Coordinates of C-alpha atoms in Angstrom, one line a residue:
Chain A
M176 CA 105.1 129.6 88.7
T177 CA 103.3 132.1 86.6
P178 CA 100.6 134.3 88.1
S179 CA 98.1 132.5 86.0
S180 CA 99.0 129.0 87.3
P181 CA 95.8 127.2 88.2
T182 CA 95.1 126.3 91.8
V183 CA 95.0 122.6 92.6
L184 CA 93.2 122.0 95.9
V185 CA 94.2 118.6 97.4
L186 CA 91.9 117.0 100.0
D187 CA 94.3 114.7 101.8
A188 CA 95.2 113.2 105.2
E189 CA 98.8 112.7 104.1
P190 CA 100.1 114.4 101.0
P191 CA 100.3 112.5 97.7
P192 CA 103.8 111.6 96.4
R193 CA 105.3 112.9 93.2
L194 CA 103.2 116.1 92.8
G195 CA 106.5 117.9 92.5
R196 CA 106.3 117.4 88.8
L197 CA 103.6 120.1 88.9
T198 CA 106.0 122.7 90.4
G199 CA 105.8 125.9 88.4
R200 CA 102.7 124.8 86.6
A201 CA 100.2 124.7 89.4
R202 CA 99.6 126.2 92.8
I203 CA 99.1 123.3 95.1
V204 CA 97.0 123.9 98.2
H205 CA 96.5 121.1 100.7
T206 CA 93.4 121.0 102.9
D207 CA 91.5 118.6 105.2
A208 CA 87.8 118.0 105.5
A209 CA 87.3 120.7 108.1
H210 CA 88.8 123.5 105.8
L211 CA 87.6 122.2 102.5
A212 CA 84.6 124.5 102.2
G213 CA 86.7 127.6 102.7
H214 CA 89.1 126.6 100.0
L215 CA 86.7 125.5 97.3
P216 CA 85.8 128.9 95.8
A217 CA 89.5 129.6 94.9
A218 CA 90.3 126.2 93.4
D219 CA 90.4 125.5 89.7
V220 CA 90.9 121.8 90.3
L221 CA 90.1 119.5 93.2
L222 CA 92.1 116.4 93.8
V223 CA 90.2 114.1 96.2
W224 CA 93.2 112.1 97.5
D225 CA 91.6 111.1 100.7
F226 CA 88.9 109.0 99.0
T227 CA 87.6 107.7 102.4
S228 CA 86.3 111.2 103.2
G229 CA 82.7 112.3 102.5
A230 CA 83.7 115.9 102.9
V231 CA 83.2 116.9 99.2
R232 CA 79.6 115.9 99.3
E233 CA 79.1 118.0 102.3
A234 CA 81.1 121.1 101.3
W235 CA 80.1 121.3 97.6
P236 CA 76.6 122.7 98.0
G237 CA 77.9 125.8 99.8
G238 CA 78.1 129.2 98.0
G239 CA 80.7 130.7 95.7
P240 CA 82.6 129.4 92.6
R241 CA 83.5 125.8 92.3
P242 CA 86.4 124.0 90.7
R243 CA 85.9 123.1 87.0
W244 CA 87.4 119.7 87.5
V245 CA 87.3 117.2 90.3
H246 CA 89.5 114.1 90.2
T247 CA 89.2 111.3 92.7
A248 CA 92.0 108.8 93.5
S249 CA 89.6 106.0 93.5
A250 CA 87.4 103.9 91.2
G251 CA 84.1 104.7 93.0
V252 CA 82.7 108.2 93.1
D253 CA 79.9 107.6 95.6
H254 CA 81.8 109.5 98.3
L255 CA 81.7 112.8 96.4
L256 CA 78.7 112.9 94.2
C257 CA 75.9 115.2 95.4
P258 CA 73.0 116.6 93.4
E259 CA 74.6 120.0 93.1
L260 CA 77.9 118.6 91.7
A261 CA 75.9 116.3 89.4
A262 CA 73.9 119.3 88.1
S263 CA 77.0 121.5 87.6
D264 CA 79.4 121.9 84.6
T265 CA 82.3 120.5 86.7
V266 CA 83.9 117.5 85.1
V267 CA 84.5 114.5 87.5
T268 CA 87.1 111.9 86.7
N269 CA 88.3 108.7 88.5
A270 CA 91.3 106.5 88.7
R271 CA 90.2 103.9 86.2
G272 CA 93.2 101.8 85.2
I273 CA 94.9 101.5 88.6
F274 CA 92.8 99.1 90.6
E275 CA 91.4 96.6 88.1
R276 CA 94.1 94.1 87.9
P277 CA 95.0 94.0 91.6
I278 CA 91.3 93.6 92.5
A279 CA 90.9 90.8 89.9
E280 CA 93.9 89.0 91.4
Y281 CA 92.5 89.5 94.9
V282 CA 89.2 87.9 93.9
A283 CA 91.1 85.0 92.3
A284 CA 93.1 84.6 95.6
L285 CA 89.9 84.4 97.6
V286 CA 88.3 81.9 95.2
L287 CA 91.3 79.6 95.1
A288 CA 91.9 79.9 98.9
V289 CA 88.3 78.9 99.6
A290 CA 88.3 76.1 97.0
K291 CA 91.5 74.7 98.5
D292 CA 90.3 75.2 102.1
L293 CA 93.3 77.3 103.0
P294 CA 91.8 79.1 106.0
R295 CA 91.1 75.7 107.7
T296 CA 94.6 74.5 106.8
L297 CA 96.0 77.5 108.7
E298 CA 93.7 76.7 111.7
Y299 CA 94.9 73.0 111.7
Q300 CA 98.5 74.1 111.6
R301 CA 98.0 76.3 114.7
E302 CA 96.7 73.2 116.4
R303 CA 99.5 71.0 115.0
V304 CA 96.8 68.7 113.5
W305 CA 97.5 66.7 110.3
R306 CA 94.0 66.4 108.8
H307 CA 93.8 65.5 105.1
R308 CA 90.8 66.9 103.3
E309 CA 89.5 66.7 99.7
T310 CA 89.3 70.2 98.2
R311 CA 87.6 71.6 95.1
R312 CA 88.7 72.1 91.6
V313 CA 88.2 75.7 90.5
A314 CA 88.3 74.9 86.8
G315 CA 84.7 74.2 85.6
T316 CA 83.1 76.0 88.5
R317 CA 80.7 78.9 87.8
A318 CA 81.1 82.6 88.7
C319 CA 78.6 85.4 88.5
V320 CA 80.3 88.8 88.4
V321 CA 78.0 91.7 89.1
G322 CA 79.3 95.0 87.8
S323 CA 80.3 95.3 84.1
G324 CA 82.8 98.1 84.5
P325 CA 86.6 97.7 84.2
V326 CA 86.9 96.0 87.6
G327 CA 84.2 93.5 86.8
R328 CA 85.6 92.8 83.4
A329 CA 89.1 92.3 84.8
I330 CA 87.7 89.8 87.3
V331 CA 86.0 87.9 84.5
R332 CA 89.3 87.8 82.5
T333 CA 91.3 86.5 85.5
L334 CA 88.7 83.9 86.5
K335 CA 88.4 82.7 82.9
A336 CA 92.2 82.2 82.8
L337 CA 91.6 79.7 85.6
D338 CA 88.9 78.0 83.4
V339 CA 86.1 79.2 85.6
T340 CA 82.9 79.6 83.6
T341 CA 81.8 83.3 84.1
A342 CA 78.7 85.4 83.6
L343 CA 78.9 89.2 83.8
V344 CA 75.9 91.2 84.9
G345 CA 75.5 95.0 84.1
R346 CA 72.9 97.7 84.2
V347 CA 71.7 97.0 80.7
P348 CA 72.1 93.8 78.6
R349 CA 74.6 94.0 75.7
A350 CA 77.1 91.8 73.9
G351 CA 78.6 89.5 76.5
I352 CA 76.9 91.2 79.4
H353 CA 73.7 90.1 81.1
G354 CA 71.0 92.6 82.3
P355 CA 69.4 92.7 85.7
A356 CA 66.6 90.4 84.5
D357 CA 69.0 87.5 84.3
L358 CA 70.5 88.1 87.8
D359 CA 68.5 85.8 89.9
R360 CA 68.8 82.9 87.4
L361 CA 72.6 83.4 87.3
L362 CA 72.9 83.7 91.1
S363 CA 70.9 80.4 91.5
R364 CA 73.6 78.4 89.8
A365 CA 76.8 80.3 90.7
D366 CA 79.5 78.8 92.8
W367 CA 81.1 82.2 93.2
V368 CA 79.1 85.5 93.3
I369 CA 81.3 88.6 93.0
A370 CA 80.0 92.1 93.7
A371 CA 82.0 94.6 91.8
A372 CA 79.4 97.2 90.9
P373 CA 79.6 101.0 91.6
L374 CA 77.4 102.3 94.4
T375 CA 74.4 104.0 92.9
E376 CA 70.7 104.4 93.7
R377 CA 70.1 101.2 91.6
T378 CA 72.8 99.1 93.3
Y379 CA 72.3 100.3 96.9
G380 CA 71.4 97.2 99.0
M381 CA 71.0 95.0 95.9
F382 CA 72.4 92.0 97.8
D383 CA 69.5 91.5 100.1
A384 CA 67.8 88.5 101.8
H385 CA 66.1 87.6 98.5
R386 CA 69.4 87.5 96.6
F387 CA 71.1 85.4 99.2
D388 CA 68.1 83.1 99.3
V389 CA 68.3 82.3 95.6
M390 CA 72.0 81.4 95.8
Q391 CA 73.1 77.8 96.2
P392 CA 73.9 76.5 99.7
S393 CA 77.4 75.9 98.3
A394 CA 77.8 79.5 97.0
F395 CA 80.5 81.8 98.2
F396 CA 79.9 85.6 98.0
V397 CA 82.6 88.2 97.6
N398 CA 82.2 92.0 97.8
V399 CA 85.0 94.1 96.4
G400 CA 82.7 96.9 95.3
R401 CA 81.2 99.2 98.0
G402 CA 79.9 98.2 101.4
P403 CA 76.3 99.4 100.9
L404 CA 75.8 97.1 97.9
V405 CA 75.1 94.5 100.6
D406 CA 72.5 94.4 103.3
E407 CA 74.9 93.2 106.0
D408 CA 72.2 92.0 108.3
A409 CA 70.8 89.9 105.5
L410 CA 74.2 88.4 104.7
A411 CA 74.8 87.7 108.4
A412 CA 71.4 85.8 108.5
A413 CA 72.2 83.9 105.3
L414 CA 75.5 82.8 106.7
T415 CA 74.1 81.9 110.1
R416 CA 71.2 79.9 108.5
R417 CA 73.6 78.3 106.0
W418 CA 71.7 79.7 103.0
I419 CA 75.2 80.1 101.5
A420 CA 78.5 78.5 102.4
G421 CA 80.6 81.5 103.0
A422 CA 81.5 85.1 102.1
A423 CA 84.4 87.6 102.0
L424 CA 83.9 91.3 102.5
D425 CA 86.6 93.8 101.6
V426 CA 84.2 96.7 102.0
F427 CA 81.6 97.6 104.6
A428 CA 78.8 100.0 105.3
A429 CA 81.0 101.6 108.0
E430 CA 84.8 101.7 107.5
P431 CA 86.9 101.0 109.4
L432 CA 84.7 98.1 110.6
P433 CA 84.1 98.8 114.3
A434 CA 85.8 96.3 116.7
E435 CA 82.4 95.5 118.2
S436 CA 80.8 94.6 114.8
P437 CA 79.5 91.0 114.8
L438 CA 80.8 90.6 111.3
W439 CA 84.3 90.0 112.6
G440 CA 83.3 86.8 114.2
L441 CA 80.6 85.5 111.8
P442 CA 81.2 81.9 110.9
G443 CA 82.2 81.6 107.2
L444 CA 82.9 85.3 106.8
L445 CA 86.3 86.5 105.8
V446 CA 86.9 90.2 106.7
S447 CA 89.6 92.3 105.0
P448 CA 90.2 96.1 105.4
H449 CA 89.3 97.6 102.0
M450 CA 92.6 96.7 100.4
S451 CA 91.8 94.5 97.5
G452 CA 93.0 97.1 94.9
D453 CA 96.0 98.4 96.8
T454 CA 99.3 96.9 95.6
V455 CA 102.8 98.2 96.4
G456 CA 103.3 101.4 94.5
W457 CA 99.6 102.2 94.1
R458 CA 99.9 105.7 95.6
D459 CA 102.7 106.5 93.2
E460 CA 100.6 105.2 90.3
L461 CA 97.6 107.3 91.4
S462 CA 99.8 110.5 91.6
V463 CA 101.4 109.9 88.2
Q464 CA 97.9 109.3 86.7
F465 CA 96.7 112.6 88.1
V466 CA 99.8 114.5 86.9
E467 CA 99.3 113.2 83.4
M468 CA 95.7 114.1 83.4
Y469 CA 96.5 117.6 84.8
E470 CA 98.9 118.1 81.9
R471 CA 96.1 117.2 79.4
W472 CA 93.7 119.5 81.2
A473 CA 96.1 122.4 81.4
A474 CA 96.8 122.0 77.7
G475 CA 93.1 122.2 77.0
R476 CA 92.8 118.6 75.8
S477 CA 90.0 116.3 76.7
L478 CA 90.2 114.2 79.9
P479 CA 90.0 110.4 80.1
N480 CA 88.0 108.6 82.8
V481 CA 85.1 111.1 82.8
V482 CA 82.3 110.0 85.1
D483 CA 78.7 110.1 84.0
K484 CA 77.5 112.1 87.0
Q485 CA 73.9 110.9 86.5
R486 CA 74.8 107.2 86.4
G487 CA 77.6 107.5 89.0
Y488 CA 80.4 105.8 87.1
V489 CA 82.5 106.0 83.9
P490 CA 80.4 104.5 81.1
G491 CA 82.1 101.4 79.6
H492 CA 82.8 100.3 76.2
Chain B
M239 CA 84.4 34.8 86.5
T240 CA 86.2 32.3 84.3
P241 CA 88.9 30.0 85.8
S242 CA 91.4 32.0 83.8
S243 CA 90.5 35.4 85.2
P244 CA 93.7 37.2 86.3
T245 CA 94.3 37.9 90.0
V246 CA 94.4 41.6 90.9
L247 CA 96.0 42.1 94.3
V248 CA 95.0 45.4 95.9
L249 CA 97.2 46.8 98.6
D250 CA 94.8 49.1 100.5
A251 CA 93.8 50.4 103.9
E252 CA 90.3 50.9 102.7
P253 CA 89.0 49.4 99.5
P254 CA 88.9 51.5 96.3
P255 CA 85.5 52.4 95.0
R256 CA 84.1 51.3 91.6
L257 CA 86.2 48.1 91.2
G258 CA 82.8 46.4 90.8
R259 CA 83.2 47.0 87.1
L260 CA 85.8 44.2 87.1
T261 CA 83.4 41.6 88.4
G262 CA 83.7 38.5 86.3
R263 CA 86.8 39.7 84.6
A264 CA 89.3 39.7 87.5
R265 CA 89.7 38.0 90.8
I266 CA 90.2 40.8 93.3
V267 CA 92.2 40.1 96.4
H268 CA 92.7 42.7 99.1
T269 CA 95.7 42.8 101.3
D270 CA 97.5 45.0 103.8
A271 CA 101.2 45.6 104.2
A272 CA 101.7 42.7 106.7
H273 CA 100.3 40.1 104.3
L274 CA 101.5 41.5 101.0
A275 CA 104.6 39.3 100.6
G276 CA 102.4 36.1 101.0
H277 CA 100.0 37.2 98.2
L278 CA 102.6 38.5 95.7
P279 CA 103.4 35.1 94.0
A280 CA 99.8 34.4 93.1
A281 CA 99.1 37.9 91.7
D282 CA 99.0 38.8 88.0
V283 CA 98.5 42.5 88.8
L284 CA 99.3 44.6 91.8
L285 CA 97.3 47.8 92.5
V286 CA 99.1 49.9 95.0
W287 CA 96.0 51.8 96.3
D288 CA 97.6 52.7 99.6
F289 CA 100.4 54.8 98.1
T290 CA 101.5 56.0 101.6
S291 CA 102.9 52.5 102.2
G292 CA 106.4 51.4 101.6
A293 CA 105.4 47.8 101.8
V294 CA 106.0 47.0 98.1
R295 CA 109.6 48.0 98.3
E296 CA 110.0 45.6 101.3
A297 CA 108.0 42.7 100.0
W298 CA 109.1 42.6 96.4
P299 CA 112.6 41.2 96.8
G300 CA 111.3 37.9 98.4
G301 CA 111.2 34.6 96.5
G302 CA 108.6 33.4 94.0
P303 CA 106.8 34.7 90.9
R304 CA 105.9 38.4 90.8
P305 CA 103.0 40.3 89.2
R306 CA 103.6 41.3 85.6
W307 CA 102.1 44.7 86.1
V308 CA 102.1 47.1 89.1
H309 CA 99.9 50.2 89.1
T310 CA 100.2 52.9 91.7
A311 CA 97.3 55.3 92.5
S312 CA 99.8 58.2 92.7
A313 CA 102.0 60.3 90.6
G314 CA 105.2 59.5 92.4
V315 CA 106.6 55.9 92.4
D316 CA 109.4 56.4 94.9
H317 CA 107.5 54.4 97.6
L318 CA 107.5 51.2 95.5
L319 CA 110.6 51.1 93.3
C320 CA 113.4 48.8 94.5
P321 CA 116.4 47.5 92.6
E322 CA 114.7 44.1 92.1
L323 CA 111.5 45.6 90.7
A324 CA 113.5 48.0 88.5
A325 CA 115.6 45.1 87.1
S326 CA 112.5 42.9 86.5
D327 CA 110.2 42.7 83.4
T328 CA 107.3 43.9 85.4
V329 CA 105.6 47.0 84.0
V330 CA 105.0 49.8 86.4
T331 CA 102.4 52.5 85.7
N332 CA 101.2 55.6 87.6
A333 CA 98.2 57.8 87.9
R334 CA 99.3 60.5 85.5
G335 CA 96.4 62.7 84.5
I336 CA 94.6 62.8 87.8
F337 CA 96.6 65.2 90.0
E338 CA 98.1 67.7 87.6
R339 CA 95.4 70.3 87.4
P340 CA 94.4 70.2 91.1
I341 CA 98.1 70.6 92.2
A342 CA 98.5 73.5 89.7
E343 CA 95.5 75.2 91.2
Y344 CA 96.8 74.6 94.7
V345 CA 100.1 76.2 93.8
A346 CA 98.3 79.2 92.3
A347 CA 96.2 79.4 95.5
L348 CA 99.4 79.6 97.6
V349 CA 101.1 82.1 95.4
L350 CA 98.0 84.4 95.3
A351 CA 97.3 84.0 99.0
V352 CA 100.9 85.0 99.9
A353 CA 100.9 87.9 97.4
K354 CA 97.7 89.2 98.9
D355 CA 98.8 88.6 102.5
L356 CA 95.8 86.4 103.2
P357 CA 97.2 84.5 106.2
R358 CA 97.8 87.8 108.0
T359 CA 94.4 89.1 107.1
L360 CA 92.9 86.0 108.8
E361 CA 95.1 86.8 111.9
Y362 CA 94.0 90.4 112.1
Q363 CA 90.4 89.3 111.7
R364 CA 90.7 87.0 114.8
E365 CA 92.0 90.0 116.7
R366 CA 89.3 92.3 115.2
V367 CA 92.0 94.6 113.9
W368 CA 91.4 96.7 110.8
R369 CA 94.9 97.1 109.4
H370 CA 95.2 98.2 105.7
R371 CA 98.3 96.8 103.9
E372 CA 99.7 97.1 100.5
T373 CA 99.9 93.8 98.7
R374 CA 101.7 92.5 95.7
R375 CA 100.7 92.1 92.1
V376 CA 101.2 88.6 90.9
A377 CA 101.3 89.5 87.2
G378 CA 104.8 90.2 86.2
T379 CA 106.4 88.3 89.1
R380 CA 108.8 85.4 88.3
A381 CA 108.4 81.7 89.1
C382 CA 110.9 78.9 88.8
V383 CA 109.2 75.5 88.6
V384 CA 111.5 72.6 89.3
G385 CA 110.3 69.3 87.7
S386 CA 109.3 69.2 84.1
G387 CA 106.8 66.3 84.3
P388 CA 103.1 66.8 83.8
V389 CA 102.6 68.3 87.3
G390 CA 105.4 70.9 86.7
R391 CA 104.0 71.7 83.2
A392 CA 100.5 72.2 84.6
I393 CA 101.8 74.5 87.2
V394 CA 103.6 76.6 84.5
R395 CA 100.4 76.8 82.5
T396 CA 98.3 78.0 85.4
L397 CA 100.9 80.5 86.6
K398 CA 101.3 81.8 83.0
A399 CA 97.5 82.3 82.9
L400 CA 98.0 84.7 85.8
D401 CA 100.7 86.5 83.8
V402 CA 103.5 85.2 86.0
T403 CA 106.8 84.8 84.1
T404 CA 107.8 81.2 84.4
A405 CA 110.9 79.1 84.0
L406 CA 110.7 75.3 84.0
V407 CA 113.7 73.2 85.1
G408 CA 114.1 69.5 84.2
R409 CA 116.7 66.8 84.2
V410 CA 118.0 67.6 80.8
P411 CA 117.6 70.9 78.9
R412 CA 115.3 70.8 75.9
A413 CA 112.8 73.0 74.1
G414 CA 111.2 75.3 76.7
I415 CA 112.9 73.5 79.6
H416 CA 116.1 74.5 81.4
G417 CA 118.6 72.0 82.5
P418 CA 120.1 71.7 86.0
A419 CA 123.0 74.0 85.0
D420 CA 120.6 77.0 84.9
L421 CA 119.0 76.2 88.2
D422 CA 121.0 78.5 90.5
R423 CA 120.7 81.4 88.2
L424 CA 117.0 81.0 87.9
L425 CA 116.5 80.5 91.6
S426 CA 118.5 83.8 92.3
R427 CA 115.8 85.9 90.5
A428 CA 112.6 83.9 91.3
D429 CA 109.8 85.4 93.4
W430 CA 108.3 81.9 93.6
V431 CA 110.2 78.6 93.7
I432 CA 108.0 75.6 93.1
A433 CA 109.4 72.1 93.8
A434 CA 107.4 69.5 91.7
A435 CA 110.0 67.0 90.8
P436 CA 109.8 63.2 91.3
L437 CA 111.9 61.8 94.1
T438 CA 114.9 60.1 92.6
E439 CA 118.6 59.8 93.5
R440 CA 119.3 62.9 91.6
T441 CA 116.6 65.0 93.3
Y442 CA 117.0 63.7 96.9
G443 CA 117.8 66.7 99.1
M444 CA 118.3 69.0 96.1
F445 CA 116.8 72.0 98.0
D446 CA 119.6 72.3 100.5
A447 CA 121.3 75.2 102.3
H448 CA 123.1 76.3 99.1
R449 CA 119.8 76.5 97.1
F450 CA 118.0 78.5 99.8
D451 CA 121.1 80.8 100.0
V452 CA 121.0 81.7 96.3
M453 CA 117.3 82.6 96.5
Q454 CA 116.2 86.2 96.9
P455 CA 115.3 87.4 100.5
S456 CA 111.8 88.0 99.1
A457 CA 111.5 84.5 97.6
F458 CA 108.7 82.1 98.6
F459 CA 109.3 78.4 98.3
V460 CA 106.6 75.7 97.7
N461 CA 107.1 72.0 97.8
V462 CA 104.3 69.9 96.2
G463 CA 106.6 67.1 95.1
R464 CA 108.0 64.8 97.7
G465 CA 109.2 65.7 101.2
P466 CA 112.8 64.4 100.8
L467 CA 113.4 66.8 97.9
V468 CA 114.0 69.3 100.7
D469 CA 116.6 69.4 103.4
E470 CA 114.1 70.4 106.1
D471 CA 116.8 71.6 108.5
A472 CA 118.3 73.8 105.9
L473 CA 114.8 75.2 105.1
A474 CA 114.2 75.9 108.8
A475 CA 117.5 77.7 109.0
A476 CA 116.8 79.7 105.9
L477 CA 113.4 80.8 107.2
T478 CA 114.8 81.6 110.7
R479 CA 117.7 83.6 109.2
R480 CA 115.4 85.3 106.7
W481 CA 117.3 84.1 103.7
I482 CA 113.9 83.7 102.1
A483 CA 110.6 85.3 103.0
G484 CA 108.4 82.2 103.4
A485 CA 107.6 78.7 102.3
A486 CA 104.7 76.2 102.0
L487 CA 105.2 72.5 102.4
D488 CA 102.5 70.0 101.4
V489 CA 104.9 67.1 101.7
F490 CA 107.4 66.1 104.3
A491 CA 110.2 63.6 105.0
A492 CA 108.0 62.0 107.6
E493 CA 104.2 61.9 107.0
P494 CA 102.0 62.5 108.9
L495 CA 104.2 65.3 110.3
P496 CA 104.7 64.5 114.0
A497 CA 103.0 66.9 116.4
E498 CA 106.3 67.6 118.0
S499 CA 108.0 68.7 114.7
P500 CA 109.3 72.3 114.9
L501 CA 108.1 72.8 111.3
W502 CA 104.5 73.3 112.6
G503 CA 105.5 76.5 114.4
L504 CA 108.2 77.9 112.1
P505 CA 107.7 81.6 111.2
G506 CA 106.8 82.0 107.6
L507 CA 106.1 78.3 107.0
L508 CA 102.7 77.1 105.9
V509 CA 102.1 73.4 106.6
S510 CA 99.5 71.4 104.8
P511 CA 98.8 67.6 105.0
H512 CA 99.8 66.2 101.6
M513 CA 96.5 67.2 100.0
S514 CA 97.4 69.5 97.1
G515 CA 96.3 67.0 94.4
D516 CA 93.3 65.6 96.1
T517 CA 90.0 67.2 94.9
V518 CA 86.5 65.9 95.6
G519 CA 86.1 62.7 93.6
W520 CA 89.8 61.9 93.2
R521 CA 89.4 58.3 94.6
D522 CA 86.7 57.6 92.0
E523 CA 88.9 59.1 89.2
L524 CA 91.8 56.9 90.3
S525 CA 89.6 53.8 90.3
V526 CA 88.1 54.5 86.9
Q527 CA 91.6 55.1 85.6
F528 CA 92.8 51.7 86.9
V529 CA 89.7 49.9 85.5
E530 CA 90.3 51.4 82.1
M531 CA 94.0 50.5 82.2
Y532 CA 93.1 47.0 83.3
E533 CA 90.7 46.6 80.3
R534 CA 93.6 47.5 78.0
W535 CA 96.0 45.2 79.8
A536 CA 93.5 42.3 79.7
A537 CA 93.0 42.8 76.0
G538 CA 96.7 42.6 75.4
R539 CA 97.0 46.3 74.4
S540 CA 99.8 48.6 75.5
L541 CA 99.5 50.5 78.7
P542 CA 99.7 54.3 79.1
N543 CA 101.7 56.0 81.9
V544 CA 104.5 53.5 81.9
V545 CA 107.2 54.4 84.4
D546 CA 110.9 54.4 83.3
K547 CA 112.1 52.3 86.3
Q548 CA 115.6 53.5 86.0
R549 CA 114.7 57.2 86.0
G550 CA 111.8 56.8 88.5
Y551 CA 109.1 58.6 86.5
V552 CA 107.1 58.5 83.3
P553 CA 109.3 60.1 80.6
G554 CA 107.7 63.3 79.2
H555 CA 107.0 64.5 75.8

């Protein structure tokens, strides 16, 4: 390592794999949430490996120099953006490219499992009951995917491959993407409503009582974006009152979901532990992605996946 | 109805819908298994609506005239073919076109649900346990689909749409289809093995101890064909000894599967009640298909979906 090697501060609970490739080219300092503030002034780069932590948002506003580049090993950046970081010259990047395909497959798995009544099949098996049922064809059904970033677009591609008719809704209407003005109309005729939007001021709580009210009684709602996109009480009421047929949440306002949460036992609700994007090898992929971005950064080249800190996500094509 | 209207004998437990379209053009006689033999000599056409019954195979060899045309509301014809019927001039047709897409979607649902560990997610939810797991990407995995008829080909199309690498195995090798000589090699590197073959003398018990032995320990086996394709004891042993990772059976040697069958509780085995092809409206579709075929037959035109009675299925393109 040369004396001039940049310092990479890593916020982690357990260390990322494969950072050994940076040996001699960076000074790696590991920290946890409690010690983050003390390390920030000496860091050139901050790698937010523990993306479940809100520590950056809390520590960033403190005094002293700040890293010039912050990378998060996640698609969403809601856990780290604060007004001071947004107003600064620091570049923020995300892990675009790692999670899209796994999340799209996960959504397809949910859609198909629900259409084919698989959860009930598992229940009947436990009871050793042979009960034939008619299931649904997925081809020809309609999906409304909310969030026109890479995750939303990957979901659309995968559902289209299954011959589902899809509509994609984004912040502003453009070619092939509907704007918010179309949302209620699209929700009212969707068999599948998929939330895959970033968490921003505009999207916070967007799936509220009104939105569940306009959906069809046969609609199935899936959230693979961020928990606070959904008013969880409104969803619970919609399921209890049968405004919609069912839902699957992979993300929650509070994670891990507390054992005493009523969501665990809500009829028609499938709960999974924020894992839709995490396929075998994902940690390796995230590390390799960071190392490659670091090499570009150290060489003075431009970075990919740069977050628009005002909007709260990487602007799409 | 004219005096010359043909007699259509319907073997059913509950009558098919939508046969009213034949009013005045056919004399419809309903029968059950016990009375089938007595009605056969007077029937011009036999509609095997209750395709779970083996009554045709038992009643056909008796004396007297026999229907000139037998149609079964199923893809498989193993439940009705007997040597006397095979040797006769009677035309046998099946319900090709109705079940392919639903079965293909059902297989995709199983593959994705297993890759995404959905059954375990449902278990953890019941226990209110938040346990993150890494799941598998389906894209890039390998499937071996055994049975190159319309069902097998539909399964290949759907899995390919999910970017699964597929190999299709049929009775004889031809363009895009492997012959039996390739089977063991293909099984040995498949992540997913899908049985979708007709039940014939050649396929009876083909998934035996040897076949499960050559599969990878990570392999998942699915049977949406006919129960007797599989040596159920060999499968149970393979699962118990962890030769393969798991299996899903939609069809069984004995249906309904008796409550005392050990298969219900076998670790890694998903049991469903012969429903993979049955989507909402399937009975209507089967009836409409028969009525349209009847109209062709009554007009003296050639019938589609004609079964090769020696081979036991409709020969493919």
